PDB file of C-alpha atoms in Angstrom:
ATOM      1  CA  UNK A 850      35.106 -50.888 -20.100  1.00 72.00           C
ATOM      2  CA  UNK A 851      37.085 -49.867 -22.975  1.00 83.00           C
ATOM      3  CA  UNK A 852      37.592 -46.000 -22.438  1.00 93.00           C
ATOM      4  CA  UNK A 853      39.302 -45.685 -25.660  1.00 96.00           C
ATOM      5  CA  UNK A 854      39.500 -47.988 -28.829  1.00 96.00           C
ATOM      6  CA  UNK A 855      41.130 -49.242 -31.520  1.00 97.00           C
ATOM      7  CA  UNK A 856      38.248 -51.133 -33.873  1.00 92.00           C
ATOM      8  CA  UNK A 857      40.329 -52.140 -36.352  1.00 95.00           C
ATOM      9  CA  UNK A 858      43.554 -54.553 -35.066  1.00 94.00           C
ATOM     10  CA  UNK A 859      45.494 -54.094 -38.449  1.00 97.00           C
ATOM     11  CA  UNK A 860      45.493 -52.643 -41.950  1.00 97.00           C
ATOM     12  CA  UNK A 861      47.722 -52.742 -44.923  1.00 98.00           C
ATOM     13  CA  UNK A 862      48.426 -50.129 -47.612  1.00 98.00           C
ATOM     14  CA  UNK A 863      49.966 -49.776 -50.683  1.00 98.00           C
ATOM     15  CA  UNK A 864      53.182 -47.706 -50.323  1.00 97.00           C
ATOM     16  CA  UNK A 865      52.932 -44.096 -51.525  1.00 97.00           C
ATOM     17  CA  UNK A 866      49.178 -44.482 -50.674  1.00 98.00           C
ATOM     18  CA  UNK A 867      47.565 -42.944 -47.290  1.00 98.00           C
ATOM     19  CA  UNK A 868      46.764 -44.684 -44.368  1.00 98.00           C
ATOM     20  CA  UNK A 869      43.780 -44.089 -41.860  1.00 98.00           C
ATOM     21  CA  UNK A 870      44.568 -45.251 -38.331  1.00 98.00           C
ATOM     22  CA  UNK A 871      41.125 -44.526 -36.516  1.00 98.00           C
ATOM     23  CA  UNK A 872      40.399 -43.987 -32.794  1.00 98.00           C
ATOM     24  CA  UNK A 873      37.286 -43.352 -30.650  1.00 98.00           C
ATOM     25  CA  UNK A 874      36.646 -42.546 -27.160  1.00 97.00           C
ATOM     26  CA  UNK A 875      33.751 -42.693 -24.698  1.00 96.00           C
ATOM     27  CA  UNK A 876      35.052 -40.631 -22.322  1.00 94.00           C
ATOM     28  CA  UNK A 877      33.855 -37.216 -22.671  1.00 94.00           C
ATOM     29  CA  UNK A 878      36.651 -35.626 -19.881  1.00 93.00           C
ATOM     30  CA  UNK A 879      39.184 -36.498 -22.522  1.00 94.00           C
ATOM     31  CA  UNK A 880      41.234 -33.522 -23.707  1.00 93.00           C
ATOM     32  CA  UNK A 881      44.505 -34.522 -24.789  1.00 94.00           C
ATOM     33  CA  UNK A 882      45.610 -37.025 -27.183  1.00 96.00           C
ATOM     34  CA  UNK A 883      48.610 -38.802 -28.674  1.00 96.00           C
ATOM     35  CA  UNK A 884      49.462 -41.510 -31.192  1.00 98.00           C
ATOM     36  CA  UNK A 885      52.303 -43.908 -30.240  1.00 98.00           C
ATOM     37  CA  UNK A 886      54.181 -45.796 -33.250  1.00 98.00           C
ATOM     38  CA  UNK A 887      55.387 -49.379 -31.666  1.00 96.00           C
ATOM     39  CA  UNK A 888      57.915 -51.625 -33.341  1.00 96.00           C
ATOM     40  CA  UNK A 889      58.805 -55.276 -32.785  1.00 93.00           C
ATOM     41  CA  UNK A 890      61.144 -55.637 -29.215  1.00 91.00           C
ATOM     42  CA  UNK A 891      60.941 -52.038 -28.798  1.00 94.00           C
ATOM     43  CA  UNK A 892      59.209 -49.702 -26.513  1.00 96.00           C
ATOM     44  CA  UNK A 893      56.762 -47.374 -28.203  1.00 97.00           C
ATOM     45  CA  UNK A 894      57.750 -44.049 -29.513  1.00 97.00           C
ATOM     46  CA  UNK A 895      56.051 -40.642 -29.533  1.00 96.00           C
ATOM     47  CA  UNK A 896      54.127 -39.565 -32.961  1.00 97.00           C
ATOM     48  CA  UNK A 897      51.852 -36.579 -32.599  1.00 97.00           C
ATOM     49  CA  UNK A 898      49.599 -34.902 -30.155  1.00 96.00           C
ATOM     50  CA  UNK A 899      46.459 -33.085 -30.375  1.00 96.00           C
ATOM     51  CA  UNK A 900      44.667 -30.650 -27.602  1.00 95.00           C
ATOM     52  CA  UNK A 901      40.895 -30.553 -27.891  1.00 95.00           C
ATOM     53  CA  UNK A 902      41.168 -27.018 -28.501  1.00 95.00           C
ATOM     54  CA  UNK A 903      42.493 -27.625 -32.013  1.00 96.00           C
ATOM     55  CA  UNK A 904      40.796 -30.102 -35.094  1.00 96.00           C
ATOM     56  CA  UNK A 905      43.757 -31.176 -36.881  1.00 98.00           C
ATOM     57  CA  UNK A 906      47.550 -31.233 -35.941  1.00 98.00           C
ATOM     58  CA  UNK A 907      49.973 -31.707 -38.497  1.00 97.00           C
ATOM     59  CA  UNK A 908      53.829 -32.881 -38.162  1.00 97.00           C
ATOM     60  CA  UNK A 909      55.402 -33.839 -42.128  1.00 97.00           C
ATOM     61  CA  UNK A 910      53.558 -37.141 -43.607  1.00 98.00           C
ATOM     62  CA  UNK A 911      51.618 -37.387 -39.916  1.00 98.00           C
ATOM     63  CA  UNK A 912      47.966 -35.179 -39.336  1.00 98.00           C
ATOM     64  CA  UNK A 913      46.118 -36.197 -36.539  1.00 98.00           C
ATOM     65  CA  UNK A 914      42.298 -35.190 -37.079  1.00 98.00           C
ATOM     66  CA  UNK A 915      39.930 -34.737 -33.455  1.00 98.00           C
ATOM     67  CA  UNK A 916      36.307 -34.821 -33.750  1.00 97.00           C
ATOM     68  CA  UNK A 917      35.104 -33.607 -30.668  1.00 96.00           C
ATOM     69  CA  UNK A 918      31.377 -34.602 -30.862  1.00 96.00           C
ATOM     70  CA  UNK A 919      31.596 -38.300 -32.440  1.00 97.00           C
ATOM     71  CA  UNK A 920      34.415 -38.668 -29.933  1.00 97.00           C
ATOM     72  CA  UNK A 921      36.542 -39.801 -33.069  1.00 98.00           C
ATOM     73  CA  UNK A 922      40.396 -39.099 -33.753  1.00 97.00           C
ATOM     74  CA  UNK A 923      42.330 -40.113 -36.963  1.00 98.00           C
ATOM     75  CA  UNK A 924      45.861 -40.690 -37.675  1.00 98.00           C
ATOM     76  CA  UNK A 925      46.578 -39.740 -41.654  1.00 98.00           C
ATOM     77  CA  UNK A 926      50.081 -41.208 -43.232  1.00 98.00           C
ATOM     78  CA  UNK A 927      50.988 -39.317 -46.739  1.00 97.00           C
ATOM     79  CA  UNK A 928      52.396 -41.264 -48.519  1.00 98.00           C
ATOM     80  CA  UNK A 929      52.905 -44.046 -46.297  1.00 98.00           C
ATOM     81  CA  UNK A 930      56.160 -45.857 -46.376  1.00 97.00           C
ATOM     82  CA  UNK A 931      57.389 -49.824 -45.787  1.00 97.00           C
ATOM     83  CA  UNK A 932      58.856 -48.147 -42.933  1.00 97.00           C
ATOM     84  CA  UNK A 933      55.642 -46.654 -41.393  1.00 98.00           C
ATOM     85  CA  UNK A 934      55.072 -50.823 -40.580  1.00 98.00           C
ATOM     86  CA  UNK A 935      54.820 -50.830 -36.949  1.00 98.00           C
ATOM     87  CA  UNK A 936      51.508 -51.000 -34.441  1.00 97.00           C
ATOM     88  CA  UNK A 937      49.811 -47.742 -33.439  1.00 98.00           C
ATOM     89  CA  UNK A 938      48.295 -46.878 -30.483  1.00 97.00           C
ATOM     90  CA  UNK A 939      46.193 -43.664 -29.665  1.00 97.00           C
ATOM     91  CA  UNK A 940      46.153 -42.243 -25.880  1.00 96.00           C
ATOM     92  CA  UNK A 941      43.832 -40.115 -24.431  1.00 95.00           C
ATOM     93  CA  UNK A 942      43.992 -38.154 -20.693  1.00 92.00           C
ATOM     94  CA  UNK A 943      42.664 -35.254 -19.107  1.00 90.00           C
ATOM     95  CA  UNK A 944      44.936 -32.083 -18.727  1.00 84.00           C
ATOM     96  CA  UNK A 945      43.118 -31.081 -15.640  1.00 78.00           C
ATOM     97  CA  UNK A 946      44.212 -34.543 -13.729  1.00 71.00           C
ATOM     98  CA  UNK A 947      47.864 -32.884 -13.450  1.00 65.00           C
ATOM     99  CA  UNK A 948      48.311 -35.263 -16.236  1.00 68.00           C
ATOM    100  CA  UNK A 949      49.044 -38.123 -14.044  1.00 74.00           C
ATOM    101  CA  UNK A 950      46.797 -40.798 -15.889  1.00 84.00           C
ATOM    102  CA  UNK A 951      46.834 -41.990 -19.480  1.00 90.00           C
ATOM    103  CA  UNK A 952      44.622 -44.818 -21.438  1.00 93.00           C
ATOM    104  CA  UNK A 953      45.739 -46.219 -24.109  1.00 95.00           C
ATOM    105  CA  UNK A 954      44.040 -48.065 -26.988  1.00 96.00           C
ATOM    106  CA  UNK A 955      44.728 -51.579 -27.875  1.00 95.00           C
ATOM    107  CA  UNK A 956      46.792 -50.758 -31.133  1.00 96.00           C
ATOM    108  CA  UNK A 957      46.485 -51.147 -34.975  1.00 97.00           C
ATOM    109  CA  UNK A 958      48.690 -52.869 -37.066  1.00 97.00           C
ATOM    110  CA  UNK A 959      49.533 -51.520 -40.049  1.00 98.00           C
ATOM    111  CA  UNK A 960      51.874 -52.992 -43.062  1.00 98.00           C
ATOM    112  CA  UNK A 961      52.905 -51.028 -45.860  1.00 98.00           C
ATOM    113  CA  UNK A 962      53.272 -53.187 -48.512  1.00 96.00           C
ATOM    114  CA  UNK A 963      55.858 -52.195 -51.299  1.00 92.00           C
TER     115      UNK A 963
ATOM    116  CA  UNK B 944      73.032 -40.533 -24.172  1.00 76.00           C
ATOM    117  CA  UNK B 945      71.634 -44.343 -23.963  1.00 84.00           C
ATOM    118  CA  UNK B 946      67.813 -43.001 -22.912  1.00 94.00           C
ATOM    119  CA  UNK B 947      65.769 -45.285 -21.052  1.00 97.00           C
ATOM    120  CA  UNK B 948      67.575 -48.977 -20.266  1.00 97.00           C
ATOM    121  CA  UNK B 949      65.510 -51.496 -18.758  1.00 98.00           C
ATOM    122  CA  UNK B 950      67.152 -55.080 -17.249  1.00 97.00           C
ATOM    123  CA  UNK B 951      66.640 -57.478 -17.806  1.00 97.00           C
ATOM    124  CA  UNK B 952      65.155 -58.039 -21.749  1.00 96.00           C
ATOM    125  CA  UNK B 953      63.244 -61.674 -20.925  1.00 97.00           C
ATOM    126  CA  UNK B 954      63.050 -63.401 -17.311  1.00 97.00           C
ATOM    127  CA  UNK B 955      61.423 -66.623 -16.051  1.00 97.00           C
ATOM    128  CA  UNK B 956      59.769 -66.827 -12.597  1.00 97.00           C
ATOM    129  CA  UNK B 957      57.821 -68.998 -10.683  1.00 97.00           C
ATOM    130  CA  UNK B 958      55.010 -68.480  -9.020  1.00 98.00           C
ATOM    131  CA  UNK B 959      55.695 -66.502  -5.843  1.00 97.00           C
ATOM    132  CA  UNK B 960      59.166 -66.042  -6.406  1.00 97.00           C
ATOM    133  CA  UNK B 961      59.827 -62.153  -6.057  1.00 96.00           C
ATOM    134  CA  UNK B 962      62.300 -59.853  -8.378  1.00 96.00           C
ATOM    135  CA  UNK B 963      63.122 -56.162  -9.658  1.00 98.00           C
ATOM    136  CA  UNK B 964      62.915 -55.086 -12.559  1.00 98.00           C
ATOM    137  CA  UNK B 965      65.514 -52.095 -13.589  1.00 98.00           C
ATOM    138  CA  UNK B 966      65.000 -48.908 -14.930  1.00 98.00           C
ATOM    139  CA  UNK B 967      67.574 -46.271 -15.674  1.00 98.00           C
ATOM    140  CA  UNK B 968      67.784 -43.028 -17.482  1.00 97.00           C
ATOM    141  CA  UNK B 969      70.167 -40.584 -18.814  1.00 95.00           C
ATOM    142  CA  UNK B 970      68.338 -37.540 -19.938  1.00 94.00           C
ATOM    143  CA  UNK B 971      67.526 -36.205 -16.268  1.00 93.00           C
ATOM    144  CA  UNK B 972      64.135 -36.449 -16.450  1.00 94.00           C
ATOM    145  CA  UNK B 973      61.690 -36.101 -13.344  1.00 92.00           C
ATOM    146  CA  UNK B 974      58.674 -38.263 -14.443  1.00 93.00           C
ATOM    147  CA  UNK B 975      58.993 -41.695 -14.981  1.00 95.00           C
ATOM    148  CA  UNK B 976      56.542 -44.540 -15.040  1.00 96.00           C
ATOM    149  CA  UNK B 977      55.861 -47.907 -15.428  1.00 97.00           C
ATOM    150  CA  UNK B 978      53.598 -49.656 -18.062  1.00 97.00           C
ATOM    151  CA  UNK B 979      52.560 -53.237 -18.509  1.00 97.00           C
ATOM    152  CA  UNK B 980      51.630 -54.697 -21.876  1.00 96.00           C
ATOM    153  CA  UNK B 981      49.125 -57.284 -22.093  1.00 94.00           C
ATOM    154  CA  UNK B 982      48.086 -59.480 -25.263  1.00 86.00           C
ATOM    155  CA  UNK B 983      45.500 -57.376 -27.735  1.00 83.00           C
ATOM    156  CA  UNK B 984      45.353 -54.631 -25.024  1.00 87.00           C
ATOM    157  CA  UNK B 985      47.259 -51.063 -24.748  1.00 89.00           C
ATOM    158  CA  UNK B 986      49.424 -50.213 -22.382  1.00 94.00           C
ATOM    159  CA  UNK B 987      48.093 -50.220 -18.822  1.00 95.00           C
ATOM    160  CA  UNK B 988      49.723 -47.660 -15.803  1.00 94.00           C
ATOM    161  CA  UNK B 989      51.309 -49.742 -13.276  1.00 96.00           C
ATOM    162  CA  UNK B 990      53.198 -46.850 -11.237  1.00 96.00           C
ATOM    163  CA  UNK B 991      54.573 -43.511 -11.867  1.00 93.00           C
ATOM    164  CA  UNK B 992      57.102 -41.014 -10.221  1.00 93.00           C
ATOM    165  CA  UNK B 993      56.703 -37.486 -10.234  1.00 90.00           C
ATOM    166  CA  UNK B 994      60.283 -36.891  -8.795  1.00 91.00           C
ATOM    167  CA  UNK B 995      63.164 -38.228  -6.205  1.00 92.00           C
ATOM    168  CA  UNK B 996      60.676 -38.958  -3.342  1.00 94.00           C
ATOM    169  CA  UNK B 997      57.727 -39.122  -4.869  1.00 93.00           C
ATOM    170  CA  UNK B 998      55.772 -42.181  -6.197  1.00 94.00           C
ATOM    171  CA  UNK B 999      51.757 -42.954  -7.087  1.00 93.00           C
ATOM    172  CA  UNK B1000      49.770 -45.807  -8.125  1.00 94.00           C
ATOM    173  CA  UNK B1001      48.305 -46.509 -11.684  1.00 92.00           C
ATOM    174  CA  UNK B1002      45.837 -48.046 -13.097  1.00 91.00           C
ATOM    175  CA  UNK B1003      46.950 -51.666 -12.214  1.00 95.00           C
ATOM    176  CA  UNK B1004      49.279 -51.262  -9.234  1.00 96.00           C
ATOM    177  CA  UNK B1005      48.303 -54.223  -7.067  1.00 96.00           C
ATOM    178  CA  UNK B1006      51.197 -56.861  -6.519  1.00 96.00           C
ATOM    179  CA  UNK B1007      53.638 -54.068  -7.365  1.00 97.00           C
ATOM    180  CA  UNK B1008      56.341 -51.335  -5.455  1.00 97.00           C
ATOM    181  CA  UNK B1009      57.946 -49.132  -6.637  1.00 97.00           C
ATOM    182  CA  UNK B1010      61.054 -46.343  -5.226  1.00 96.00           C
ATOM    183  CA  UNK B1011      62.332 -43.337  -6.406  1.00 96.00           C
ATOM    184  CA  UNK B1012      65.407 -42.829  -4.339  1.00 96.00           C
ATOM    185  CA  UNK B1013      67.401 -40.861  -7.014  1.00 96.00           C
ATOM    186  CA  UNK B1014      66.090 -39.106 -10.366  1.00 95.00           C
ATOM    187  CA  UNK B1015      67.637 -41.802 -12.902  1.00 97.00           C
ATOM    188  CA  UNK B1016      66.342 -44.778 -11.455  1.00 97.00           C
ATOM    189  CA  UNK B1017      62.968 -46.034 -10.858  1.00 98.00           C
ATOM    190  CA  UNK B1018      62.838 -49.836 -10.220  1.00 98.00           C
ATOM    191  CA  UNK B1019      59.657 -52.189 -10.165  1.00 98.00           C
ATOM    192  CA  UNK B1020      59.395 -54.467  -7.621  1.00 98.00           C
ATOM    193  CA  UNK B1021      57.248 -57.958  -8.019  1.00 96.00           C
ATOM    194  CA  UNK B1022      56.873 -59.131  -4.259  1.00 92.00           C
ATOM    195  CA  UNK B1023      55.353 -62.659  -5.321  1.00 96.00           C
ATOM    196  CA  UNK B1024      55.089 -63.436  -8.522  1.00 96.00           C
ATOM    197  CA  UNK B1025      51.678 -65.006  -9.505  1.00 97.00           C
ATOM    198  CA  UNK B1026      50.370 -65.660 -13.245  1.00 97.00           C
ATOM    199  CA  UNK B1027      48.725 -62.552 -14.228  1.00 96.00           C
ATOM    200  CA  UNK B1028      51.207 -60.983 -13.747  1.00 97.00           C
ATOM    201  CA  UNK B1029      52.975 -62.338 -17.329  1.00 97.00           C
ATOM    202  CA  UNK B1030      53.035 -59.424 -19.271  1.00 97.00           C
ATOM    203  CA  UNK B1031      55.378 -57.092 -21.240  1.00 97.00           C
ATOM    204  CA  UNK B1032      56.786 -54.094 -18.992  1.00 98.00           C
ATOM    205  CA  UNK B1033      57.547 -51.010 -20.272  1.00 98.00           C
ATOM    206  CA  UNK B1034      59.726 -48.288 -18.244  1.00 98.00           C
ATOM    207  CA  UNK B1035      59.516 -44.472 -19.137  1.00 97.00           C
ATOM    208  CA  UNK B1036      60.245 -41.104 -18.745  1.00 96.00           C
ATOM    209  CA  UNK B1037      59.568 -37.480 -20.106  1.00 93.00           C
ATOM    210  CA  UNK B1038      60.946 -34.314 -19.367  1.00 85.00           C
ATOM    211  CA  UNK B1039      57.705 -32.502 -18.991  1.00 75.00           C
ATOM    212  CA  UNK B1040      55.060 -32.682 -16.387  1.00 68.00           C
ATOM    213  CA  UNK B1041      53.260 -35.570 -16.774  1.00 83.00           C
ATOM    214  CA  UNK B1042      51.681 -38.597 -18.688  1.00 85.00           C
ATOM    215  CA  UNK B1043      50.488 -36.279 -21.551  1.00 85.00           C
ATOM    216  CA  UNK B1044      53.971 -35.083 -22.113  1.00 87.00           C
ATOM    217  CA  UNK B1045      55.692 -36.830 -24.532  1.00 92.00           C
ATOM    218  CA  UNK B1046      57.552 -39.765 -22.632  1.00 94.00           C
ATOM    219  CA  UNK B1047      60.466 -42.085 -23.921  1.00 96.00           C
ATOM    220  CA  UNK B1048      59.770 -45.849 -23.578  1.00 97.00           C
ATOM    221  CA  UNK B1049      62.462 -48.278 -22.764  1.00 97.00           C
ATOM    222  CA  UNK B1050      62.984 -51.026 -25.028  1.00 97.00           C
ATOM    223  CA  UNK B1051      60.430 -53.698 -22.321  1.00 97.00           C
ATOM    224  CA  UNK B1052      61.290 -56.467 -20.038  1.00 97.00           C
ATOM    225  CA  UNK B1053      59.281 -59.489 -21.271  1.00 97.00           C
ATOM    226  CA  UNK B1054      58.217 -61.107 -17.802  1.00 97.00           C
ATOM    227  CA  UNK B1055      56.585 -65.124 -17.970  1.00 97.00           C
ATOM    228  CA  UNK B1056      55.488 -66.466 -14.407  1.00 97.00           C
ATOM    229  CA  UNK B1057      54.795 -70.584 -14.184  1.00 96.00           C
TER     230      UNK B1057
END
């Protein structure tokens, strides 16, 4: 049972154009989420975060968009760069948990094409 | 400041065979954790520390230890190696409370069991 989910395994873009990496959830005790960027032979590295109590979170090229009641997030890239090619993975936890669990989706690849 | 190291990068086992894998880290962090990466999945919780001392289960923790006998190392032990368990496995650590802190990945230890 998939808690959290990734529909779409990969997705290229033109660079300067935006990319949408898209995220839902099932599990409505989810409060806190993050987008990890992945490259090739290396361990993930933090993005952006998001607490249910805010909509959008914004960090430079990165917003992260939460929509509470279709249990949706999305990662925006403006204007996405050959660089931005990596996998993506949203997590998702519960802040009351003492933040001692974490589910991760299963990752999007995207390629920025030049 | 080298982060989080993880030893070794690629390793060979047979089945039942037992070994542990490394973790270190520089940046004096109290949580660290323990991550496998399976084939079109997300990251999956093996372990995590919460502190010198003190250690928890995951998600997946069966057919795993795990110590914390100082605050820069947190080693994962295999105590017989089957199959299942080939996998990518991903130390880290975060300076914060918990999983939904941000957390600094090692670069993975790419484990194949015959």
């Amino acid at each position: 049972d998939q808690q959290v989910k990734q529909n779409s395994p990969s997705l290229s873009v033109q660079e300067g154009r935006i990319s949408i990496l898209n995220c839902d959830y099932t599990n409505s005790m989810f409060d806190y989420f993050l987008w990890y960027k992945k490259y090739p032979a290396e361990g993930p590295t933090f993005l952006i975060s998001i607490s249910s109590i805010k909509d959008k979170n914004e960090d430079g090229r990165f917003t992260v968009f939460l929509n509470k009641s279709a249990k949706h997030l999305s990662l925006h890239i403006v204007p996405s760069q050959p660089g931005d090619s990596a996998v993506y993975f949203c997590a998702a936890g519960v802040m009351d948990t003492g933040r001692r669990a974490l589910t991760f989706g299963s990752g999007t690849r995207l390629q920025v094409q030049p | 400041n080298a982060g989080v190291t993880q030893t070794p990068k690629f390793q060979v086992l047979k089945t039942g065979q037992s070994m542990t894998l490394q973790c270190a880290q520089d940046m004096n962090h109290e949580y660290m954790s323990w991550y496998r990466q399976d084939p079109g999945m997300g990251l999956r919780l093996i372990h995590y520390s919460v502190g010198a001392g003190i250690t928890d289960q995951g998600e997946v923790p069966n057919g795993y230890n795990v110590s914390r006998s100082t605050t820069e190392d947190f080693p994962l032990r295999l105590l017989s190696a089957a199959p299942s368990q080939t996998s990518v496995y991903f130390c880290a650590s975060s300076l914060g409370q918990g999983l939904l802190d941000e957390q600094f990945f090692g670069p993975g230890t790419r484990l194949t069991v015959l």
